[in-house]
XYZ file of C-alpha atoms in Angstrom:
595
model
C -139.439 144.864 140.810
C -142.362 146.819 139.060
C -144.650 144.023 137.961
C -146.115 141.322 140.200
C -143.611 138.500 138.489
C -140.820 140.779 139.655
C -142.098 141.351 143.393
C -143.100 137.758 143.824
C -139.557 136.885 143.047
C -138.223 139.476 145.443
C -140.898 137.883 147.985
C -139.422 134.616 147.604
C -135.580 134.954 147.221
C -135.674 137.616 150.221
C -136.237 134.975 152.584
C -132.662 133.898 151.989
C -130.817 136.968 150.341
C -130.465 140.611 151.656
C -132.511 143.071 149.952
C -130.686 146.594 150.183
C -133.226 149.388 149.712
C -131.268 152.120 148.288
C -132.426 155.109 146.246
C -131.687 153.122 142.548
C -132.291 149.739 143.529
C -135.617 148.875 145.082
C -137.743 145.758 143.249
C -134.675 144.525 141.712
C -133.737 140.898 140.953
C -130.038 142.083 142.662
C -131.148 139.857 145.658
C -129.673 136.745 143.495
C -126.303 138.466 143.639
C -124.631 136.983 146.944
C -125.058 133.377 145.678
C -125.461 133.265 141.965
C -122.751 135.401 140.923
C -120.044 133.708 142.497
C -121.504 130.365 140.849
C -121.183 132.209 137.406
C -117.590 132.930 138.040
C -114.630 131.188 135.808
C -112.074 129.958 137.710
C -109.826 130.284 135.060
C -110.423 134.037 134.607
C -107.801 136.387 136.091
C -108.220 139.730 133.913
C -111.104 142.223 134.659
C -114.005 141.999 132.510
C -114.509 144.588 130.267
C -117.917 145.886 130.271
C -119.292 148.084 127.586
C -122.123 149.905 125.590
C -122.711 149.443 121.742
C -122.594 152.965 120.201
C -120.909 154.518 117.127
C -117.426 155.772 117.744
C -117.108 159.376 118.067
C -115.632 160.966 114.904
C -112.460 162.385 115.664
C -109.182 164.252 114.199
C -106.158 162.114 113.326
C -104.398 164.818 115.536
C -103.429 163.287 119.096
C -105.724 165.427 121.476
C -104.520 167.176 124.590
C -105.606 164.886 127.815
C -106.933 167.296 130.852
C -107.094 165.010 133.941
C -109.884 166.218 136.142
C -110.406 163.787 139.141
C -109.651 160.475 140.798
C -111.630 159.170 143.220
C -112.700 155.774 145.097
C -116.344 155.800 145.653
C -116.839 153.659 148.763
C -119.586 154.514 151.407
C -120.628 157.612 149.961
C -124.421 157.338 150.523
C -125.901 160.407 152.068
C -122.673 162.199 151.207
C -122.124 165.371 149.244
C -120.950 165.118 145.859
C -117.036 164.810 145.355
C -115.817 168.074 143.829
C -112.570 169.144 141.917
C -111.801 172.572 140.494
C -111.825 172.710 136.924
C -109.730 175.417 134.553
C -109.232 175.098 130.845
C -106.134 173.070 130.001
C -103.239 175.633 129.889
C -100.852 172.841 128.630
C -102.404 172.320 125.429
C -100.335 173.865 122.385
C -103.689 174.536 120.698
C -106.616 176.695 121.844
C -109.477 176.179 119.514
C -111.061 172.591 119.469
C -112.691 170.495 116.876
C -113.870 167.848 119.584
C -114.081 167.396 123.517
C -114.574 164.110 124.688
C -115.267 163.374 128.422
C -113.739 159.847 129.093
C -115.221 158.149 132.417
C -112.944 155.187 133.394
C -113.759 153.023 136.513
C -112.806 149.679 137.853
C -114.647 147.584 140.703
C -114.147 144.180 142.264
C -116.163 142.152 144.729
C -119.992 142.614 144.995
C -122.191 145.589 144.503
C -125.396 147.159 143.000
C -125.285 149.362 139.984
C -125.637 152.927 140.871
C -126.808 155.902 139.020
C -124.325 158.842 139.027
C -123.918 162.384 137.431
C -121.139 164.730 136.225
C -121.853 168.175 136.634
C -119.770 171.398 135.850
C -120.630 174.489 137.515
C -124.238 172.947 138.042
C -124.650 172.022 134.098
C -125.013 168.478 133.688
C -122.523 166.685 131.339
C -123.191 163.016 132.038
C -125.895 160.736 133.357
C -124.831 157.250 133.772
C -125.018 153.696 135.479
C -122.333 151.722 136.919
C -121.667 148.363 136.190
C -122.017 145.500 138.520
C -118.916 144.003 139.328
C -117.595 140.215 139.983
C -114.805 138.874 142.233
C -112.300 138.827 139.517
C -112.898 142.483 138.758
C -114.338 144.810 136.210
C -113.319 147.346 133.946
C -115.491 149.802 131.856
C -115.036 153.458 130.236
C -117.732 155.742 128.657
C -116.835 158.233 126.304
C -119.136 161.049 125.642
C -118.828 163.646 122.947
C -119.555 167.092 125.056
C -118.278 169.501 122.340
C -121.889 171.137 122.950
C -120.766 172.493 125.873
C -117.652 174.256 124.562
C -118.292 177.899 125.998
C -118.771 176.231 129.185
C -115.406 174.001 129.014
C -113.206 176.920 127.690
C -114.508 179.413 130.028
C -111.237 181.081 131.512
C -112.047 180.777 135.093
C -112.036 178.436 138.019
C -115.322 176.219 137.899
C -116.677 173.465 140.094
C -116.828 169.964 138.755
C -119.342 167.694 140.832
C -119.768 164.148 140.750
C -122.431 162.235 142.660
C -122.256 158.537 142.884
C -124.014 157.219 146.021
C -122.757 153.704 147.185
C -122.554 151.337 150.136
C -120.136 149.252 151.004
C -120.180 146.746 153.910
C -119.791 143.354 154.382
C -122.062 141.894 151.858
C -121.744 144.525 149.194
C -118.152 144.957 149.093
C -117.633 146.710 145.683
C -115.806 149.935 145.787
C -115.753 152.009 142.479
C -111.944 153.694 141.475
C -112.919 156.308 139.326
C -110.882 158.355 136.867
C -112.275 161.367 135.022
C -110.441 163.143 132.264
C -111.205 165.160 129.074
C -109.761 165.050 125.580
C -109.403 168.204 123.517
C -108.888 167.711 119.818
C -107.399 170.513 118.112
C -109.311 172.436 115.253
C -107.428 173.371 111.745
C -107.410 176.696 110.668
C -110.659 176.081 108.125
C -112.568 174.324 111.017
C -115.208 176.494 112.534
C -117.292 173.796 114.369
C -117.189 175.179 117.797
C -119.058 178.273 116.315
C -122.561 176.402 116.213
C -122.654 175.730 119.948
C -124.011 177.740 122.342
C -122.466 180.881 123.661
C -123.683 180.349 127.212
C -125.201 177.511 129.284
C -127.310 177.949 132.476
C -127.781 175.131 135.098
C -131.258 174.427 135.323
C -130.416 172.141 138.319
C -130.684 171.886 142.336
C -128.179 174.304 143.898
C -125.427 173.390 146.000
C -124.817 172.389 149.404
C -126.305 169.047 148.826
C -126.008 165.366 149.872
C -126.948 164.307 146.819
C -126.789 164.769 142.946
C -127.819 168.210 141.597
C -130.891 166.648 139.848
C -134.296 167.538 141.229
C -136.148 164.363 142.663
C -139.968 163.891 141.868
C -141.705 161.376 144.132
C -145.192 161.850 142.975
C -147.702 162.789 140.314
C -148.492 166.041 142.126
C -144.753 167.380 142.866
C -143.642 170.194 140.473
C -139.756 171.322 141.071
C -138.986 174.686 139.760
C -135.705 176.562 139.110
C -135.359 180.252 138.706
C -133.373 181.643 135.893
C -132.595 184.880 134.303
C -131.200 185.082 130.694
C -128.980 188.189 129.003
C -130.830 190.797 127.033
C -129.147 189.799 123.690
C -130.268 185.997 123.487
C -131.596 185.065 119.862
C -131.985 181.400 120.401
C -132.532 179.048 123.158
C -132.586 175.205 123.825
C -133.514 173.227 127.137
C -131.665 169.972 127.003
C -133.574 167.738 129.747
C -131.740 164.853 131.513
C -134.133 161.914 132.797
C -133.863 159.048 134.923
C -136.362 157.096 136.809
C -135.555 154.590 140.012
C -137.196 152.673 142.761
C -140.912 152.045 142.334
C -141.028 153.807 138.699
C -137.695 152.001 137.662
C -140.080 149.804 135.767
C -142.836 152.030 135.239
C -143.676 150.324 131.932
C -144.604 147.072 133.953
C -146.668 148.885 136.444
C -150.463 147.722 137.012
C -153.328 149.935 137.403
C -154.401 150.898 140.609
C -157.740 148.947 140.631
C -155.993 145.694 139.695
C -154.114 146.520 143.050
C -157.104 147.252 145.034
C -159.207 144.339 143.880
C -156.880 141.916 144.678
C -155.874 143.373 148.158
C -152.138 143.678 147.250
C -149.525 145.359 149.202
C -146.212 146.674 148.156
C -146.834 146.803 144.388
C -145.942 149.731 142.177
C -149.052 151.089 140.818
C -150.413 154.172 138.690
C -150.257 152.164 135.669
C -147.734 152.019 132.665
C -147.815 155.523 131.335
C -145.527 158.180 132.363
C -144.528 161.536 130.982
C -142.051 164.565 131.854
C -143.713 167.892 131.589
C -141.778 171.122 131.208
C -143.413 174.403 132.195
C -142.215 177.852 131.688
C -143.720 180.510 134.176
C -146.520 177.574 134.788
C -147.181 177.447 131.005
C -146.490 173.997 129.577
C -143.923 174.114 126.786
C -142.665 170.532 126.132
C -142.733 167.433 127.163
C -140.242 164.167 127.285
C -141.647 160.523 126.565
C -138.370 158.881 127.903
C -136.667 155.659 126.530
C -136.926 152.696 128.451
C -133.293 152.686 129.793
C -132.504 149.302 131.714
C -129.604 149.642 134.009
C -127.055 146.893 134.490
C -128.902 145.392 137.401
C -132.462 145.705 135.763
C -135.072 143.014 134.883
C -132.209 140.226 134.993
C -128.927 141.245 135.761
C -127.289 138.455 133.725
C -128.637 139.721 130.379
C -126.046 143.014 130.557
C -122.822 141.181 131.072
C -120.737 142.348 129.650
C -122.821 144.246 126.968
C -124.911 146.547 128.922
C -128.392 147.834 128.110
C -129.077 150.512 125.335
C -128.423 154.034 126.954
C -127.036 152.588 130.371
C -123.836 154.179 130.226
C -124.775 157.280 128.677
C -128.591 158.111 128.944
C -130.073 159.952 126.146
C -131.101 163.794 126.820
C -133.855 165.396 125.057
C -133.933 168.809 123.376
C -136.815 171.307 123.733
C -136.868 174.439 121.523
C -137.528 177.750 123.614
C -136.651 179.966 120.956
C -140.330 180.673 120.089
C -140.770 181.815 123.762
C -137.912 184.133 123.897
C -140.208 187.270 123.547
C -141.688 186.264 127.155
C -138.169 186.264 128.843
C -136.404 188.889 127.601
C -137.523 191.373 129.930
C -134.532 191.332 132.483
C -136.336 189.484 134.881
C -136.559 186.351 136.854
C -138.666 183.283 135.149
C -138.964 179.807 136.079
C -138.746 176.334 134.753
C -140.977 173.678 136.207
C -140.738 169.802 136.006
C -143.440 167.298 136.526
C -144.219 163.451 135.830
C -147.504 162.159 135.115
C -148.654 159.066 137.149
C -145.108 159.352 138.935
C -144.082 157.227 142.007
C -140.801 157.537 143.797
C -138.460 158.631 142.254
C -137.622 160.321 139.242
C -134.393 162.387 138.715
C -134.481 165.576 136.250
C -132.574 168.441 135.533
C -131.656 170.532 132.564
C -129.398 172.834 130.618
C -130.508 175.930 128.993
C -128.441 176.478 126.039
C -128.013 180.077 124.743
C -126.911 181.675 121.821
C -125.937 185.669 122.148
C -125.946 188.279 119.400
C -122.707 189.805 119.789
C -123.492 192.768 117.560
C -126.151 193.833 119.424
C -126.936 194.834 123.162
C -130.499 193.751 123.340
C -132.906 191.608 121.064
C -136.484 191.817 120.816
C -139.114 188.831 120.342
C -142.674 187.821 120.260
C -144.765 184.831 120.987
C -147.047 184.353 118.188
C -148.676 180.827 118.972
C -148.880 178.759 122.084
C -151.036 175.681 121.454
C -151.175 172.364 123.484
C -153.571 169.668 122.769
C -154.472 167.993 126.017
C -153.347 164.566 126.627
C -155.582 161.706 125.488
C -155.729 158.868 127.607
C -157.459 155.321 127.411
C -157.043 152.537 129.636
C -158.991 149.102 128.852
C -158.845 146.808 131.772
C -160.030 143.122 131.702
C -158.906 141.337 134.558
C -160.087 138.525 136.891
C -158.336 137.820 140.010
C -154.533 138.124 139.299
C -154.988 137.292 135.298
C -156.171 139.447 132.735
C -155.096 142.149 130.106
C -154.544 145.815 130.217
C -154.306 148.149 127.196
C -152.900 151.474 127.426
C -152.975 154.088 124.720
C -151.881 158.001 125.009
C -151.411 160.911 122.670
C -150.434 164.800 122.913
C -149.461 167.762 120.760
C -147.352 170.442 121.517
C -146.459 173.378 119.789
C -145.056 176.950 119.918
C -144.231 179.802 117.314
C -142.656 183.170 117.829
C -140.220 185.574 116.290
C -137.042 187.112 117.450
C -135.341 190.556 116.015
C -131.651 190.811 116.230
C -128.719 191.693 114.075
C -129.441 188.581 112.024
C -132.836 189.894 111.145
C -136.313 188.774 112.088
C -136.215 185.339 112.325
C -139.505 183.371 112.953
C -139.429 179.904 114.800
C -141.961 177.006 114.988
C -141.631 174.174 117.558
C -143.698 171.011 117.472
C -143.737 167.875 119.646
C -145.948 165.081 118.454
C -146.323 161.967 120.790
C -148.020 158.518 120.531
C -147.962 155.566 123.220
C -149.398 152.086 123.435
C -148.963 149.698 125.922
C -150.424 146.046 126.080
C -149.757 144.072 129.260
C -150.825 140.561 129.818
C -150.871 139.037 133.530
C -151.259 135.153 133.588
C -150.896 132.179 135.659
C -151.877 133.786 139.011
C -149.456 136.889 138.302
C -146.527 134.634 137.862
C -146.511 135.413 133.948
C -146.076 139.047 132.756
C -146.214 140.200 129.216
C -145.479 143.862 128.116
C -145.424 145.311 124.554
C -144.818 149.008 124.727
C -144.249 151.532 121.618
C -143.483 155.292 121.766
C -143.478 157.363 118.788
C -141.703 160.658 119.815
C -141.538 163.359 116.986
C -140.477 166.898 117.189
C -139.653 169.447 114.542
C -138.053 172.995 114.540
C -138.919 175.382 111.687
C -137.177 178.480 110.921
C -138.132 181.234 108.627
C -135.066 183.566 107.648
C -135.568 187.460 106.957
C -135.136 186.885 102.914
C -137.770 184.216 102.717
C -135.650 181.025 103.219
C -137.172 178.367 105.205
C -135.239 175.615 107.176
C -137.256 172.387 108.622
C -135.317 169.918 110.787
C -137.332 166.731 112.322
C -136.489 164.084 114.624
C -138.636 160.974 114.506
C -138.104 158.594 117.267
C -139.564 155.142 118.029
C -138.793 153.423 121.365
C -139.498 149.634 121.762
C -139.785 147.816 124.991
C -141.034 144.197 124.539
C -140.580 141.817 127.855
C -141.853 138.324 128.659
C -141.370 137.029 132.209
C -142.601 133.893 133.877
C -142.109 131.664 136.849
C -142.396 127.890 135.997
C -142.812 125.294 138.911
C -140.462 122.152 138.188
C -141.436 119.982 141.250
C -139.259 119.102 144.078
C -139.138 122.742 145.595
C -137.411 124.110 141.983
C -138.638 126.917 140.022
C -137.363 128.431 136.925
C -137.338 132.081 136.315
C -137.341 132.982 132.420
C -136.954 136.231 131.318
C -137.112 137.715 127.908
C -136.425 141.189 126.808
C -136.232 143.358 123.690
C -135.339 147.031 123.469
C -135.026 149.319 120.378
C -134.003 153.061 119.896
C -134.895 154.229 116.492
C -134.301 157.713 115.308
C -134.060 159.314 111.684
C -133.301 162.864 111.329
C -134.233 165.065 108.386
C -133.710 168.672 107.034
C -135.458 170.338 104.856
C -137.056 166.974 103.691
C -133.828 165.095 103.249
C -133.091 162.435 105.360
C -129.509 163.020 107.377
C -129.080 160.524 109.628
C -130.800 157.378 110.617
C -130.151 155.164 113.879
C -131.587 151.518 114.530
C -130.432 149.923 117.631
C -132.089 146.431 118.425
C -131.197 144.400 121.895
C -132.433 141.103 122.492
C -131.838 139.377 125.694
C -132.604 135.864 127.300
C -132.219 134.919 130.846
C -133.119 131.623 132.696
C -132.573 131.277 136.394
C -133.212 127.985 138.501
C -134.298 128.235 142.080
C -134.271 125.312 144.466
C -135.462 125.666 147.977
C -135.316 129.263 147.686
C -131.687 128.913 146.683
C -130.426 129.803 142.857
C -128.541 126.949 141.794
C -127.920 127.934 138.396
C -128.479 130.877 135.829
C -127.535 131.872 132.428
C -128.052 135.139 130.186
C -127.347 135.928 126.662
C -127.818 139.331 124.625
C -127.544 139.706 121.082
C -127.577 143.659 119.454
C -127.518 145.057 116.069
C -126.361 148.417 115.571
C -126.762 150.413 112.556
C -126.251 154.108 111.962
C -125.459 156.011 108.825
C -125.478 159.403 107.711
C -123.968 161.414 104.477
C -120.285 161.465 105.979
C -120.242 158.061 107.978
C -121.773 154.860 108.331
C -121.518 152.147 111.445
C -122.523 148.808 111.813
C -122.061 146.225 114.763
C -123.707 143.007 115.107
C -122.802 141.310 118.568
C -123.829 138.582 120.890
C -122.771 137.513 124.642
C -123.652 134.671 126.962
C -122.465 134.757 130.497
C -119.739 137.125 129.981
C -118.384 135.577 127.229
C -118.518 137.178 123.535
C -119.831 134.726 120.931
C -119.276 136.817 118.017
C -118.852 140.399 117.053
C -119.068 141.831 113.609
C -117.914 145.238 112.762
C -118.204 147.371 109.704
C -117.776 151.253 108.857
C -118.212 150.482 105.315
C -121.306 152.440 103.401
C -122.884 151.640 100.057
C -121.468 153.708 97.409
C -124.013 153.370 95.196
C -126.389 155.090 97.354
C -123.896 157.095 98.987
C -126.132 156.471 102.045
C -126.293 153.268 104.146
C -124.626 150.103 105.424
C -123.756 147.264 102.581
C -126.530 145.028 102.193
C -124.684 141.750 103.007
C -124.201 143.106 106.305
C -127.833 143.405 107.067
C -128.288 139.825 105.678
C -125.319 138.558 107.812
C -127.340 140.213 110.745
C -130.437 138.706 110.201
C -129.109 135.375 109.631
C -126.672 135.402 112.749
C -129.937 136.816 115.136
C -131.858 133.837 113.480
C -129.742 131.301 113.972
C -129.378 132.338 117.621
C -133.107 132.309 118.229
C -133.723 128.863 116.773
């Protein structure tokens, strides 16, 4: 694991259980699988367990969609092999040819014993989905990921043969027997005569990813803090808007980067095999060598992360559909509308191996003009402000890490729509408080990331439009090893994840998401053998905008759903928000569960 506590668990349990070092699974509690999971089976269980990520349903038309089956494949021993490919063309059997919504459906089953595996889906090099598999049980599991991919409209409706690639690196042997049986389809929902929603999506999407052939995914791999991965691209001459969508995931020594200890702690204590470089990470994006944006990522915990029993069957926030991050490139168009090649670069501050990063460049074209013009007016990057306050003696101590950064650009583009000036600003703040105690058997992490960005547009007639996104990412973790005597120890883990985002336009709130997940896990080990374990999870999800509301309050323990409350009702008086009694109910249930 990325903390001393996690690594100590692995050291003790590795004496008995096989640790399989794959690219996505070093330093994990999955060493417990061969013994513990069989003990957790229900002898009466005959049907496969349904795993799921809590999220709001996709808003769809009532008309039945046209389903386009893309690929079916059994991912057995695929580690080190090229991605699986399938030819893609737009659906020719649909009775309609304009679509209000396009939804990717990933459906998979697995039985036996297996680690979680990171995977990606690309179309012509454009990534459509980054996700993690669920970890199976002997009686089998099943899960479905539905992702709204309407923003890739122009790519999905392109009238030519394109290559769909899926990378899921799996290992199958006598111990790890799980084969992932995968089926991928895309649902196309018809647009009515008045609907014009597809017009807001980009006219062209360029892949900023690794080129084929490859024996891995199409993501770039970043293994240290000095490495920069670069991709060259060239845009058409009539672009008037550009947005870079960035995909990010972290693995191996940096899977739990928020619990990594400082290097001086490792050096003073003469430790080996500990992931270090401290607990701060940021993804930096450059254009022709100049910083243009950053990503301070949400701490996604995969289905085998920290304590695998926490994520059965409710998976961690973002684990089945990892979040992407948009960087507005429009202010910089004046620098790249020259018909020449340019480069995007990706790096990670303090990185250890390994980070998977790629991006999609969304471009809007001026169909009434062969050439647009632009000029960069301002580019301001306030350097990273970073501080680390360490106070430790031996293996015990405290560490407080703080960081902040601001990036802003402004520029105009002249097109048939007139001269439009766009400003883009990112504002970041980070705080991580870490406690190591009980000779490093105890670790407490409290981390908060504030990640805000805004896009301001000034139209030719003087009208101004301002859109903002204010995000708060929370990660709180408590882990401890307690000696119970007689060769028995208990392993206690509590985790809280929070993903919160408010979006506003021209000063008015347009949507609000509050998603909080709490997990508690205990494992008992005697003479280096796991004898029992329990994992419980509670999640409260609230989303509302001017068109809809969604609320879900759900809890599970050892594969069993304890309660599940769901509502799509809004407060009619305010016109925005969930009925108050639902909030009260959620608080009562959560308090009751924690007492």
